[in-house]
Amino acid sequence: MANQEQDGYQPSTIEEKWQRRWEERGTNAFTTDELRSADQPFYNLMMFPYPSAEGLHVGNIYAFTGADVYGRYQRLRGRTVFEPIGFDAFGIHSENFALKVGTHPMDLIPSNVANFTRQLRRIGGMFDWTHTVDTTDPAYYEWTQWIFLQLYEAGLAERKEAPVNWCPSCMTVLANEQVGAGACERCGTPVEQRRIAQWFFKITEYAERLLDNLEELDWSETTRKAQANWIGRSEGAQLHFPVLDEQGANTDDTVEVYTTRPDTIFGATYMVLAPEHPLVDAVTRAGQAGAVDAYRVQARKKDLVARQKDDRTKTGVFTGGYCRNPATGRAVPVWVADYVLMDYGTGAIMAVPGHDERDFEFARTFDLPIVRVVAGPDENADTPLEEAYVGPGRLVNSGELDGTDVSESVSVATEWAAKQGWAEARVQYRLHDWCISRQRYWGPPIPIVHCPSCGAVPVPEDELPVVLPRVEDFKPDDTGVSPMARVESWYETSCPACGGDARRETDVSDTFLDSSWYFLRYPSTDFDDRPFDPEITKQWLPVDTYIGGNEHAVLHLMYARFITMVLKDLGHIDFEEPFTQFRAHGLIIAEGAKMSKSKGNVIVPDPIIEEYGADTFRTYLMFLGPFEEGGDYRAEGIQGPHGFLHRMWDTAVSADPSAPPDPEVERKVHQTIKQVSEQIPELGYNTAIAALMECLNSVRAGGRTAARAEVEPLVVMVAPFAPHMAEELWEQLGHEESIFDGAHWPSYDDAKLAEDTVTVAVQVNGKLRGSIDVPKDAPEPDVVAAARGDENVARHLEGAAERRVIYVKERLINFVVE
RNA sequence: GCCGGGGUGGCGAAAUGGUAUACGCAGGGGACUUAAAAUCCCCCGGGAGUAAUCCCAUGCGGGUUCGAUUCCCGCCCCCGGCACCA
């Protein structure tokens, strides 16, 4: 009698065994030659983690498991799957944590990476550990710097003094994208405005392409929408308003305004300049100069929080000056107000209080004239305006434009105005250039040398990397420059152009630059003389499937797309979209609430894996809910997948190797193959697992002994979720090779799917009154007759006048009666 | 305010025009066992009824349809993102 203990499912032993084997045999690793010669390459990418001191959290594991399931599935389908992983270890996260615990990031990161690596191995991902990437490794960031130089030489990187978002707590400049509601996204401190010389990448030059390409990408709708909103294309016109002198005559100055409603020009009764607008002084009259100055000072002090807070009470000041409305010929007063933003459009607007809510509110506050120029269907030119009217209608009080329907009035008005020489059609984007410099320590130094005679000079390629030196005092300060600016021995250098004394750029680059190209590096990590090998890149890129969090829907994904486009334009690669398919996973909550330390519902993965094994943990995570929506982790719920894998094990090891499959069971197996094969590619992991459970229940029904032929397809299908157990069972079923190399994803036979008899629901007036079993392919009259024969159905039909009989083949009959 | 995603048993959830509640958790009952674990079987949306059976139920209100969780119109609520972008 076999010892139960020995034969039972022992996750920890099995998992250790197979993890060791995968590595010893290099099952998941590729040599450069193998990468070159792969015949059905599948690049399965997941967003690489920032290696925090806390270790992998459940969100990471959820994402990686979901991606790994997909990769393993593709491999069982016969693809050569490259599934790399790496570490996004530069950046403010790491640096702030290092400051907090008083350990140098150069010491901290390696131990964090080691811990992450241990955990990643433990969850049984199919990672190619011979192709990892660490963004803080000079061998990696050498090429991050190279990319900077590529952009610089292409004229896509420029240094300019710009008003930037400054976080007084992190003491660094933040990209617009890192500011949420006027506060630092990291620490929540209100952001201030400062003017500092910064490096920018001209991503705005790519706005149109970034937007247009979205249409063709196989990305989830949410992500594409988020990107489209961020790019924020709008169509309108730029209008020229001549500035008037004291006598009311035109001067040489014009105020340029951008508007999406040039058709409302006749209702433009005043204008507003942003406080920072360069023409404010020119427009302001002597009598108002004091008031205008006072307002500007106040506006500057008001940080972005106050300017963007919910409290949007309009403030402003009259400059005393006027412009001419080019349509009406009338003088309109020019105001300064902070509801107009300098960094959008032209920083100046024509105010149309009748048809813009903000302008309406401002006009009410300061008692400025409000003119109706659009009349709705039930209104006329004189209908009083109680609020800004933005609905459909026709133009009124608009001279030659009167009567034009608003559906076409924008283009009509633009054309009309352009003909008179005071307007041009203009497309405007909300996207800003990408500020990539950071006045911090923990990042790749920007490879530029500032020379008193030559200006900014790029570091020659053969001198890369510009290595970030170990500096013990890396604390940022309030000076607006990087801590590296305190390290004379490092920044003092000679000019690569003239050889004279020069100074290195002391800023480092944004972490998003590190992550904007890492997927290009993975397959080429064996090369130290090039960022990515052309041949291998051609073979493996673009990425087939990218899985990650939607929090990176705009920033990371946009920057990666931008950098890829630039590299294409510069001839380094031959594709311009890096990720053919992108899927965002959902979020895991715990016990019905967001995980947080204070709620005490944070899921710590290690002990769970310890108790149940990685396979059970993986399967449970995938079973919680639809992968793209996330799910609610409940500790006791793991019992389901736990029991399932145990039963799977018992069934497989006790299967009869020679018994023929039972036809009923075989049908169920084929139905399951069909379902699972359809659901996995759609990331419907939860329903795929449910189908496997249901199938296993059939295989075991009544405590019968399964036939091996029934079980083998199940073992293969469960392999993406529980890879260790599947390997072990596969071996015990007598196979030599790894299941991921030797097995083929099972296929189903349509002939075996069909049932001999089908159950047909019988309704009377749409209400279920019975169900009948009829032979498959039974002719309709027979089925209808059988339905009438049902006792309960007959009762409901009795004495009623039949109007129609609806028959849906092999599904349902509906008697429509009166 | 705008853009997404949601709202179905005690709970996680399934079903994309055709038998609502698959699969699983929790709960109840039973079998095996000295006991426990594991395993197996049965019950499990609400109401009425001894039962057959009937009525009600997928956030709310309408509509289309023989038939609606699913499609259309109008609301309410929750989650995520954006937000004075002219």
XYZ file of C-alpha atoms in Angstrom, chain A residues 107 491 605 624 654:
5
model
C 24.389 49.971 -1.284
C 32.144 68.446 -12.636
C 2.987 37.281 -0.339
C -10.228 36.365 -8.228
C -4.111 7.822 -10.005
